[in-house]
Structure formats: structure tokens, C-alpha cells
mmCIF file of C-alpha atoms in Angstrom:
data_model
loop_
_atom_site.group_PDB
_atom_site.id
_atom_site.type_symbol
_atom_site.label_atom_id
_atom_site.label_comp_id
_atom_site.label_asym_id
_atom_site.label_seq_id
_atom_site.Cartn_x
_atom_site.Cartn_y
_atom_site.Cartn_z
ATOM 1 C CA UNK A 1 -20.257 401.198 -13.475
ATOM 2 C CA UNK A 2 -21.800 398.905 -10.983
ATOM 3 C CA UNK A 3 -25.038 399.056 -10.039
ATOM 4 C CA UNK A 4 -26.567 400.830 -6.878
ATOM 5 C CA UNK A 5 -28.015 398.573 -4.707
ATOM 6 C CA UNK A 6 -31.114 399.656 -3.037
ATOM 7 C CA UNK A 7 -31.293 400.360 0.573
ATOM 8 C CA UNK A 8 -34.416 400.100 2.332
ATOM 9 C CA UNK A 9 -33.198 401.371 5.501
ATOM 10 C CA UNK A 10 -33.385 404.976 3.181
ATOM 11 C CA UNK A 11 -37.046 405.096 3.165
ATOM 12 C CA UNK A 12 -39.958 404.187 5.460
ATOM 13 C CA UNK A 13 -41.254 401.077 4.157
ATOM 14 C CA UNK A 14 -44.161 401.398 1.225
ATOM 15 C CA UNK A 15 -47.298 399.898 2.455
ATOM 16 C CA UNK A 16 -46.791 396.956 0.062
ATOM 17 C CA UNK A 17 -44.027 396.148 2.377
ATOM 18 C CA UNK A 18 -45.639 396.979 5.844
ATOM 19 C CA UNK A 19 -48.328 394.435 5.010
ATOM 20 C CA UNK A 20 -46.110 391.858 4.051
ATOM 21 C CA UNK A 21 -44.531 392.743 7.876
ATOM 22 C CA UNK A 22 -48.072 392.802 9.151
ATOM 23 C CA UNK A 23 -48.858 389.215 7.888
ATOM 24 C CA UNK A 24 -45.547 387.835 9.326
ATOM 25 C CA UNK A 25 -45.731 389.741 12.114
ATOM 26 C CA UNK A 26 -49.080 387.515 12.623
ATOM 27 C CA UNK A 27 -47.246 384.497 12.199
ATOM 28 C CA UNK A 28 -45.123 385.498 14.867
ATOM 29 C CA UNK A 29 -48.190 386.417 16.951
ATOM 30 C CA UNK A 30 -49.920 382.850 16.559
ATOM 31 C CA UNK A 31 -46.818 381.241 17.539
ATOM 32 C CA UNK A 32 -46.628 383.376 20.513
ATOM 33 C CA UNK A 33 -50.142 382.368 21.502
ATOM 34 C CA UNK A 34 -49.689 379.118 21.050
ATOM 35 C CA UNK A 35 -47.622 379.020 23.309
ATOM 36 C CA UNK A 36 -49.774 381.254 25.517
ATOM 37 C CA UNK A 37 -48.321 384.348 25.036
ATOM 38 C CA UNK A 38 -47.463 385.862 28.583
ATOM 39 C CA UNK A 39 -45.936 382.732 29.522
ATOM 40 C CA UNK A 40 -43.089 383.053 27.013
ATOM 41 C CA UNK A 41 -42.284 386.489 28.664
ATOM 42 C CA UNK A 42 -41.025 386.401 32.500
ATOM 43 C CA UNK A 43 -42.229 388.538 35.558
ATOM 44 C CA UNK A 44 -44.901 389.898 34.011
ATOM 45 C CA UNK A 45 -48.107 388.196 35.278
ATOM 46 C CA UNK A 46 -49.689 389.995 38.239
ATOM 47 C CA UNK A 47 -50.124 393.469 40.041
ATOM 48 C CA UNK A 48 -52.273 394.128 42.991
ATOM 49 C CA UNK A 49 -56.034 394.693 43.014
ATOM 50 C CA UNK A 50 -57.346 395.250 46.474
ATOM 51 C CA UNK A 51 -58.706 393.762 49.954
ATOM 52 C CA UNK A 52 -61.203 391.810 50.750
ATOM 53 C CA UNK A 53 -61.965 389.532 53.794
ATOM 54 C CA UNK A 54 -60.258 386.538 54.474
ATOM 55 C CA UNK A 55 -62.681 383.592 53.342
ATOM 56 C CA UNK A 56 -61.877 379.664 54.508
ATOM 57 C CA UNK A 57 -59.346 378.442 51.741
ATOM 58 C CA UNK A 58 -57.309 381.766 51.268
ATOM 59 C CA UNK A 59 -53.931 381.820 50.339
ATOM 60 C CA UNK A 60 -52.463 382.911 54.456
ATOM 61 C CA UNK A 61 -49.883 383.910 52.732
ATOM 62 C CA UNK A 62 -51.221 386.946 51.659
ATOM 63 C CA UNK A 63 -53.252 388.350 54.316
ATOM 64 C CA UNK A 64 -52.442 392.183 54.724
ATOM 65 C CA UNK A 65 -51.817 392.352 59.226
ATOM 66 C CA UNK A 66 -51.709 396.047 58.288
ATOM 67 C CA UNK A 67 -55.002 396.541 57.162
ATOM 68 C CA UNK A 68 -56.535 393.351 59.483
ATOM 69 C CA UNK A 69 -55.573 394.905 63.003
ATOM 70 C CA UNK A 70 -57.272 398.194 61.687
ATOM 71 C CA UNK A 71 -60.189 396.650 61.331
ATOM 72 C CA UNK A 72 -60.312 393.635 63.647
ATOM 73 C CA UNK A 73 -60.970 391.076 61.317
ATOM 74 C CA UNK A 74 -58.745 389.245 58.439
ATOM 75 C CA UNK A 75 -58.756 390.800 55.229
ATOM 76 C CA UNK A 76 -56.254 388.977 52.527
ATOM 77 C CA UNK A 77 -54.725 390.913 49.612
ATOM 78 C CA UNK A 78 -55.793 389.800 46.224
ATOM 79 C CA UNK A 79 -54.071 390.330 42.559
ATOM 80 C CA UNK A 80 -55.105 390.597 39.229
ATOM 81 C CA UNK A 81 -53.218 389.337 36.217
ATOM 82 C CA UNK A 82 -51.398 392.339 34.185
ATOM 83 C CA UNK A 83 -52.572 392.396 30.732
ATOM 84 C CA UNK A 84 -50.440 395.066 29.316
ATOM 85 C CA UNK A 85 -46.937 394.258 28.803
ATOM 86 C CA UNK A 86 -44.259 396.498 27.355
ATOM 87 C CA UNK A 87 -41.867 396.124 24.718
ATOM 88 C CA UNK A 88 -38.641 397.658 24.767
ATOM 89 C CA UNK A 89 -36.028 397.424 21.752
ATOM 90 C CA UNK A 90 -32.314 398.793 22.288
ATOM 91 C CA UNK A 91 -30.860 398.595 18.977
ATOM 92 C CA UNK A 92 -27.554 399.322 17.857
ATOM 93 C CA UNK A 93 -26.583 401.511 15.097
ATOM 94 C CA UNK A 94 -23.170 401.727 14.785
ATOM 95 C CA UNK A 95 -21.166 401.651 11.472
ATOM 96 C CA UNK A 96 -20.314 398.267 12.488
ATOM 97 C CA UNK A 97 -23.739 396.750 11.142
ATOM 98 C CA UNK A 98 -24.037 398.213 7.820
ATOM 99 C CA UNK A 99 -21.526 395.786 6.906
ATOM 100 C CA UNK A 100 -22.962 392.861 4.416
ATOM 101 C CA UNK A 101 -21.131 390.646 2.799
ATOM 102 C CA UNK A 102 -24.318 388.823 0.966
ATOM 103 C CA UNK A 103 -27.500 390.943 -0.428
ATOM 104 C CA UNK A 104 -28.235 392.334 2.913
ATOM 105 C CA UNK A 105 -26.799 394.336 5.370
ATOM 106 C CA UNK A 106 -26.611 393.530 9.355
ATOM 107 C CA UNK A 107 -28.483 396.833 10.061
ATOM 108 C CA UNK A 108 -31.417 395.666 7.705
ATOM 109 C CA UNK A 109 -31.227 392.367 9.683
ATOM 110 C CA UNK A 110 -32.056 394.378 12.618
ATOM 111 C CA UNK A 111 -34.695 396.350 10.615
ATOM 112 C CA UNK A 112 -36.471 393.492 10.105
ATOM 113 C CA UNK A 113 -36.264 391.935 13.146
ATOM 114 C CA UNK A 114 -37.637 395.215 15.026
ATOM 115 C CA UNK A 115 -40.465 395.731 12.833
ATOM 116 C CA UNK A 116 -41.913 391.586 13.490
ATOM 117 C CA UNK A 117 -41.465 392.290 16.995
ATOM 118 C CA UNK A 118 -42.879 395.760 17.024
ATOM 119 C CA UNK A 119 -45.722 395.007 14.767
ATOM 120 C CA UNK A 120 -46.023 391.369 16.894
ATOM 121 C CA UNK A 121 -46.983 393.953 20.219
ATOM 122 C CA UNK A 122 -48.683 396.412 18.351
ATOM 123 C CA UNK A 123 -51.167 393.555 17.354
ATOM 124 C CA UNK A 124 -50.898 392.175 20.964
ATOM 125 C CA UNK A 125 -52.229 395.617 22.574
ATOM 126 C CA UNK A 126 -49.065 396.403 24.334
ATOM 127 C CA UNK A 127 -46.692 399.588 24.335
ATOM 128 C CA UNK A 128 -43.298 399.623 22.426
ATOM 129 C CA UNK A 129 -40.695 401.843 22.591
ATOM 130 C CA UNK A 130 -36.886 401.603 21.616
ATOM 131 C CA UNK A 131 -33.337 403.517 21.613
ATOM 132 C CA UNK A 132 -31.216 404.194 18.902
ATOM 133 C CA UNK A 133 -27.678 403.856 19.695
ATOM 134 C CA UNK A 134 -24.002 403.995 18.740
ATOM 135 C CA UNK A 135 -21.490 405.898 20.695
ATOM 136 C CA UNK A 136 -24.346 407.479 22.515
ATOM 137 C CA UNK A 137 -27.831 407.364 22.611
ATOM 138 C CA UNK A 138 -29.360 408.839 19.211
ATOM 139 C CA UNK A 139 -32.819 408.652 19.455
ATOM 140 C CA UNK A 140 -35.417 407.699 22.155
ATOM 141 C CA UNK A 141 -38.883 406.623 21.236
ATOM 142 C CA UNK A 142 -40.825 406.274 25.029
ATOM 143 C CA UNK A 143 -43.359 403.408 25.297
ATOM 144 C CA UNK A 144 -47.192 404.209 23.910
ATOM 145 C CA UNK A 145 -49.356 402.127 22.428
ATOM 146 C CA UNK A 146 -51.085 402.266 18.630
ATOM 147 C CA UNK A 147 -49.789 401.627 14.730
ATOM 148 C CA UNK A 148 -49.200 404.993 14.591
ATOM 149 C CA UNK A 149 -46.467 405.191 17.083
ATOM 150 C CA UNK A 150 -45.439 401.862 15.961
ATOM 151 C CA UNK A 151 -44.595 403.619 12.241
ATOM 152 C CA UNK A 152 -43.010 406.378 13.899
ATOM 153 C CA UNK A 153 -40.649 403.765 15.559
ATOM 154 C CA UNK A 154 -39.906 402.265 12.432
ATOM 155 C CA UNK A 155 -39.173 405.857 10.645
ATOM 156 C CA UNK A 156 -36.871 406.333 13.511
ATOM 157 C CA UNK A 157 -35.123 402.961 13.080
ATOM 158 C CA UNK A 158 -34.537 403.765 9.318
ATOM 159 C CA UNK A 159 -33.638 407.402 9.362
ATOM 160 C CA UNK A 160 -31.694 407.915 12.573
ATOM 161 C CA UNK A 161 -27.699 408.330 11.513
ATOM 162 C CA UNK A 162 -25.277 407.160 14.219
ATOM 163 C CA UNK A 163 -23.744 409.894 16.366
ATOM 164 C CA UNK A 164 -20.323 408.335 16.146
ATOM 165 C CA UNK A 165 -18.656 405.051 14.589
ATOM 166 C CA UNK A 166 -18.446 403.355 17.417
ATOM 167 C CA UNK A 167 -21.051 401.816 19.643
ATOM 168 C CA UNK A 168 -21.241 401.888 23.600
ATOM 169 C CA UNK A 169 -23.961 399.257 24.671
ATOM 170 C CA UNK A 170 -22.812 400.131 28.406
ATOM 171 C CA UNK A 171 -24.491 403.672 28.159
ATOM 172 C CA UNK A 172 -27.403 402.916 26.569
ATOM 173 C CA UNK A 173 -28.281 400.143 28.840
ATOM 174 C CA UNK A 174 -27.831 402.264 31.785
ATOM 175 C CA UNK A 175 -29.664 404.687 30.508
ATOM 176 C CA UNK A 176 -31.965 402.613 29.649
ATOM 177 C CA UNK A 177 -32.791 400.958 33.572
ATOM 178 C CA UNK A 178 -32.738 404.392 34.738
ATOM 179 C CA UNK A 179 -35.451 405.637 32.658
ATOM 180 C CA UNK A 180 -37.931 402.422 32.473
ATOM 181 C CA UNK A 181 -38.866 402.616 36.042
ATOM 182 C CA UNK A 182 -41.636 399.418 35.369
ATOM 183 C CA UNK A 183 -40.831 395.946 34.525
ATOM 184 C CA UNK A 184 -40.861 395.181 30.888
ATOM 185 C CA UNK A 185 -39.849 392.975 27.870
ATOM 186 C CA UNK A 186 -36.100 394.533 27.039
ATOM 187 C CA UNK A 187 -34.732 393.421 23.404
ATOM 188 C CA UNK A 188 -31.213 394.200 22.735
ATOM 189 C CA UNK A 189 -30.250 394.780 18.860
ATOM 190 C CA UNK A 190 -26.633 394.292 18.597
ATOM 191 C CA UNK A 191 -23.567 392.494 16.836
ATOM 192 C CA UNK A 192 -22.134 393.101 20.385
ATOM 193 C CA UNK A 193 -19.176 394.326 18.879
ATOM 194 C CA UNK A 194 -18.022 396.418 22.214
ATOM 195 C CA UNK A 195 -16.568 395.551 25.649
ATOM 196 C CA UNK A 196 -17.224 396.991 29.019
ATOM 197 C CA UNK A 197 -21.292 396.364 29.273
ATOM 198 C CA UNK A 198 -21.087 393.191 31.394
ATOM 199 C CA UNK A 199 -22.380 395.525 34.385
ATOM 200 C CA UNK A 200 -24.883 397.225 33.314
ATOM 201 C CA UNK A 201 -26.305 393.941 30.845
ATOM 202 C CA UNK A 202 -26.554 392.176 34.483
ATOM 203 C CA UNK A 203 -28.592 395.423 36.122
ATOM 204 C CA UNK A 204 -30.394 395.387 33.163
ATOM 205 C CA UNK A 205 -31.275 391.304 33.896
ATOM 206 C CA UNK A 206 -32.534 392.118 37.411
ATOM 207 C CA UNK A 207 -35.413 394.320 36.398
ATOM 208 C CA UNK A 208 -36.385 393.158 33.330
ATOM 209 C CA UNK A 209 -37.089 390.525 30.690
ATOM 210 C CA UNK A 210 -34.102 390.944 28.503
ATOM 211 C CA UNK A 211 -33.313 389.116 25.405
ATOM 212 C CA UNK A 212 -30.140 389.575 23.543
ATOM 213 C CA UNK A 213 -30.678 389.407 19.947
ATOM 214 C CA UNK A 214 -27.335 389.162 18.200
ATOM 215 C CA UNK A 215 -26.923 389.978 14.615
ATOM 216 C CA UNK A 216 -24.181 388.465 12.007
ATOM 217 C CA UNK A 217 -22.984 387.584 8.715
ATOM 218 C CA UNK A 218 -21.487 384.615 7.244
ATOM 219 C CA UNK A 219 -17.928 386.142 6.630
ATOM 220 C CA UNK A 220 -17.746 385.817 10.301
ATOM 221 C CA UNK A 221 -17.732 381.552 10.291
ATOM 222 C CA UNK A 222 -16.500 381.281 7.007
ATOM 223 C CA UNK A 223 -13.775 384.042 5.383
ATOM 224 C CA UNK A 224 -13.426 383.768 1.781
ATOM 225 C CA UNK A 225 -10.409 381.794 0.280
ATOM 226 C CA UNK A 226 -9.213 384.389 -1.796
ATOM 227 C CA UNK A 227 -5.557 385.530 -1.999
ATOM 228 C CA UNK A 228 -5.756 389.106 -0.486
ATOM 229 C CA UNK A 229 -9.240 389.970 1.018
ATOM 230 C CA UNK A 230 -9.421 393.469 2.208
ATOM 231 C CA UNK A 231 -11.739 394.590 5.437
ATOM 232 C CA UNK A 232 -11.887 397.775 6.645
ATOM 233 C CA UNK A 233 -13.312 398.318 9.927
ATOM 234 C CA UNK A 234 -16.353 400.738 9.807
ATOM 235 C CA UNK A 235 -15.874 401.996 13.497
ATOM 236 C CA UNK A 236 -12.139 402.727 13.029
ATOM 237 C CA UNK A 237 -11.906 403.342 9.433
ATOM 238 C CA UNK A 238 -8.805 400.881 9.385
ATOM 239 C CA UNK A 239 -7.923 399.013 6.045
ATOM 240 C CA UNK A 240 -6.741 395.242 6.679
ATOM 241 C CA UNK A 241 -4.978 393.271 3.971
ATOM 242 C CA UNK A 242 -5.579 389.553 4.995
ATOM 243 C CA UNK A 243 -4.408 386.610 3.313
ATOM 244 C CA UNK A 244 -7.159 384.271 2.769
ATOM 245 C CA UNK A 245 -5.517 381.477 1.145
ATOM 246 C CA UNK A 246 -3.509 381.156 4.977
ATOM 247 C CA UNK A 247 -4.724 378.518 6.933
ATOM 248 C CA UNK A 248 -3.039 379.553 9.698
ATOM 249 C CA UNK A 249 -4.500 383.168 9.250
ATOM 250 C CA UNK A 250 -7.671 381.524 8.447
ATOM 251 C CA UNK A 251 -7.680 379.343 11.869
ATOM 252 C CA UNK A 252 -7.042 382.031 13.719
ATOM 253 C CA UNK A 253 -9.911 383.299 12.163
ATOM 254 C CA UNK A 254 -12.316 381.458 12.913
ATOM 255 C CA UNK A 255 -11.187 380.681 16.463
ATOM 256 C CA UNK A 256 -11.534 384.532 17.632
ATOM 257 C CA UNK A 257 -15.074 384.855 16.164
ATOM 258 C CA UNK A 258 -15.612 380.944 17.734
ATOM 259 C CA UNK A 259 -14.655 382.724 21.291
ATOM 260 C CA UNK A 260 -16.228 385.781 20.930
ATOM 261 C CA UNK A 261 -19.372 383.810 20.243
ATOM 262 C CA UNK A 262 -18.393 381.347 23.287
ATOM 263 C CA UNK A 263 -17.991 384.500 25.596
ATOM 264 C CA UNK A 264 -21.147 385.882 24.526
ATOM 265 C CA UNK A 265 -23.529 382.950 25.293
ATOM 266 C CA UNK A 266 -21.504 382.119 28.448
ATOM 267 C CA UNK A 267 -22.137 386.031 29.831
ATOM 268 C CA UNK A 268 -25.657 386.226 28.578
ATOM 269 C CA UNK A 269 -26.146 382.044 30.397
ATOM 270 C CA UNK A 270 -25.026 383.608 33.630
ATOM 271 C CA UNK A 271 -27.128 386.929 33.706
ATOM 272 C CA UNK A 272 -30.261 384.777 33.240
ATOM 273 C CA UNK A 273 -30.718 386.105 29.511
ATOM 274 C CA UNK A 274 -32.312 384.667 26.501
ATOM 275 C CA UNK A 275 -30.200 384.814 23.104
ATOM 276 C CA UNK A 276 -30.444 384.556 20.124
ATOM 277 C CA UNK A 277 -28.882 384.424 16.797
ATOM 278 C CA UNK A 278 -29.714 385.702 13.296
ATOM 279 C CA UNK A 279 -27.339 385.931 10.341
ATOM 280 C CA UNK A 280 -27.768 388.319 7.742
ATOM 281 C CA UNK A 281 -28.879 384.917 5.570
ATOM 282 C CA UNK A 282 -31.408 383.614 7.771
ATOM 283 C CA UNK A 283 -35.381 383.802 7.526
ATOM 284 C CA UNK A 284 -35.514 385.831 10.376
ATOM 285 C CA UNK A 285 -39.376 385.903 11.281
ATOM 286 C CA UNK A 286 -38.946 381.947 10.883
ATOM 287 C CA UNK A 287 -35.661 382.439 13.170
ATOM 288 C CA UNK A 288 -37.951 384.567 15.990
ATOM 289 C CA UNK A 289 -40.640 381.844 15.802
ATOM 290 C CA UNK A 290 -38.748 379.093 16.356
ATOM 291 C CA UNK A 291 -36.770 380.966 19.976
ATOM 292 C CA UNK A 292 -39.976 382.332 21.173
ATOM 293 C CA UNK A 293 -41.715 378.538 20.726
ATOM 294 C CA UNK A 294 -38.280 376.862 22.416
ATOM 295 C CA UNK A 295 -39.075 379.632 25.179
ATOM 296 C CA UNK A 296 -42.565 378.806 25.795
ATOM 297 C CA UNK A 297 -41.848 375.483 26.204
ATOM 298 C CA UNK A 298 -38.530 375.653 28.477
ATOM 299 C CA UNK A 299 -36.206 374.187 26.356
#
């Protein structure tokens, strides 16, 4: 009989494992602030303070008429930069991303990558929240601050079974904008495995930070040459028989995952989004470090 292979997405992570999280999490941090941290994110920087009278070298830009005809002299508005950001993680689910075809599953993938980004703003001071979704949304953590409603995040990540087998990013991102009514940081935790969210992925664009974090496995580049490889599809419960020793299946292949890819970037180019890809084999805190340093430097 084979041997059960142990699935951390079962249990809250021991606290052997959270600091191990916490210390890469840290890593993540650093990098961030190397960087300087806010910089990385976008529209974030500044709220309004208050008045004050217009002094020779103002900004005229920003002189409030309102408030200087009331009192018949030139006040100018002044801002303050925004220190507390907020962290937002959509992640997906679905049956779709317990697939693994090495020692770890996509949905663990996204475990990980969650907890180094929600550890990464618990450390930073700022409020994280998230939804849970699949065919609908199935569970909704709201933005607070503390390692205690970080956990709690976590536990929700790990425990939280999907409603349905399917996943419907379009919902949950319009849910989503109409619920976060201030500008935040907006990571979405997906293979992207759906159609129809175009819309709402653009509404999401205009009123906040979003970065599209897509997860995958290796099968997807490279499909085993074996004689019959069977794949079932978790969010239909289909059973394929594929030949893998056809190079013509084999092309074809690797030319729909190629354009699905393609499709992906292109959509996520034109909405003004950051992406960013992590296979189920990658480091992925080294994998978050190296995007968030290419962001803070533009390139």
C-alpha cells in the first residue's frame, strides 16, 4: 500500500514551521525595504492633512479658493504621507489547485505564498485581509491589523473547503471592489483556470494595486512521454486518456498552455497589472523577492 503523503494544508502550521515563515517572511521584508518599501506598491503615498496659509514657495497648485475667499487670505492645502497600507489576498480554492504532479500541490504553492506575504505586512504594521474562493466566495477575512489575525487568516486558508469544483474569479473580484471601499494592495491567488473575469480584473485595476499571482506545475510545459497518461479534471470530474508518446498530441499540448499563458500576460499588460509566476517547483519566497525588487526598480 502506498504511502500517505502528508498534507499541510490539513493543519495550521506548528510553530516550528511559522518561524521558519517568520524568518523568510523577513527576507522578503528587507528586500522590500531596500527597495523602499511604499515605492514598490502604487497609489498609496498621501492623504490630506489640513490648511494652513499660503507661504512664498507653495505649491499654487494646491491652494483651497474654498476655504481662501472665506477668509480673505490664501490658505494652501497640505498632505501627509499614508503610512498604513493594506493588504488584500483573493485566493482561489478550487479543486483545480490541489493538483501536483511533483511533491507539492498548487494549493500549498498558494499556502506558502500567502503566508510570506501576510507575515511580510504583519511585520510591516499594515492590515491584511483575504477571500477564499471557488465557485463562490467561501470565506471572508476583513482587513485588521496584528499576528493574531494574521494566524486566523492562515487557519482560514488551510481549513476552508471549496463550495463547489469550479472557480468563478469574476464574482469574487466584484465582490471584492464593492466591499474595499479604500485603496489597497489587491493579490490575486489563482491558476486562472476560468473565463469571463476580464471585466471585473480591469475594475478591479482602477482602484487598486493589483498583482496577479499565477500558480502552476510543470506537467503544464512539459507532459510526460509515457504511452497512456491519464488526467482527470478536478472541476469536472472528467477522466482523459492521452497519448503521451504523440507528438502531435504533445504539440498541441504545449501550444494551448503556451497561449493560455500568452493571453494571460497580454490581459494582465493591458489592465496595468503586475504578474507573476510560481510553479509548484520553484523557491517561492526567492520567486516573490526577486518580482517585488524588479518592481521597485521599474523594470
Amino acid at each position: 500500500m502506498p504511502r500517505k503523503r502528508f498534507n499541510p494544508l490539513e493543519h495550521l502550521p506548528s510553530e516550528a514551521r511559522l518561524r521558519q515563515l517568520q524568518i523568510v517572511a523577513q527576507r522578503l521584508v528587507e528586500s522590500l525595504l531596500a527597495g523602499n518599501y511604499r515605492s514598490v506598491f502604487k497609489g498609496t503615498g498621501i492623504e490630506f492633512d489640513e490648511v494652513r496659509e499660503y507661504v512664498e514657495g507653495d505649491d499654487t497648485r494646491l491652494i483651497d479658493w474654498n476655504v481662501s475667499s472665506r477668509f480673505g487670505q490664501v490658505y494652501t492645502k497640505t498632505f501627509r504621507e499614508e503610512r498604513e497600507m493594506t493588504l488584500f489576498l483573493v485566493v482561489d480554492i478550487s479543486e483545480s489547485l490541489s493538483y501536483g504532479s511533483v511533491e507539492r500541490s498548487m494549493r500549498e504553492v498558494a499556502l506558502i505564498a500567502s503566508s510570506l506575504l501576510t507575515l511580510a505586512a504583519v511585520q510591516n504594521n499594515d492590515k491584511v485581509g483575504g477571500a477564499l474562493f471557488s465557485e463562490k466566495i467561501d470565506g471572508w477575512i476583513a482587513p485588521a491589523k496584528g499576528r493574531t489575525h494574521a494566524l486566523r487568516l492562515l487557519q482560514e486558508i488551510i481549513t476552508t473547503k471549496p463550495s463547489g469544483k469550479g472557480s468563478n474569479l469574476a464574482d469574487a473580484l466584484q465582490t471584492v471592489s464593492e466591499s474595499l471601499k479604500r485603496r489597497g494592495i489587491l493579490v490575486i491567488i489563482s491558476d486562472f483556470q476560468t473565463a469571463g473575469y476580464q471585466r471585473e480584473l480591469a475594475l478591479a485595476a482602477k482602484r487598486h494595486d493589483v498583482i496577479a499571482l499565477k500558480i502552476g506545475d510543470p506537467v503544464m510545459e512539459d507532459l510526460p512521454s509515457f504511452p497512456m497518461v491519464t488526467a482527470a479534471d478536478a472541476e469536472t470530474g472528467r477522466t482523459l486518456f492521452l497519448n503521451g508518446r504523440s507528438r502531435r498530441f504533445r504539440f498541441a499540448f504545449e501550444q494551448f498552455w503556451k497561449q493560455h499563458r500568452q493571453q494571460w500576460l497580454r490581459e494582465c499588460h493591458r489592465r496595468g497589472i503586475s504578474a507573476i509566476e510560481v510553479s509548484s517547483v520553484d523557491n517561492v519566497a526567492d520567486r516573490l523577492i526577486s518580482f517585488f525588487r524588479r518592481r521597485s526598480t521599474g523594470r
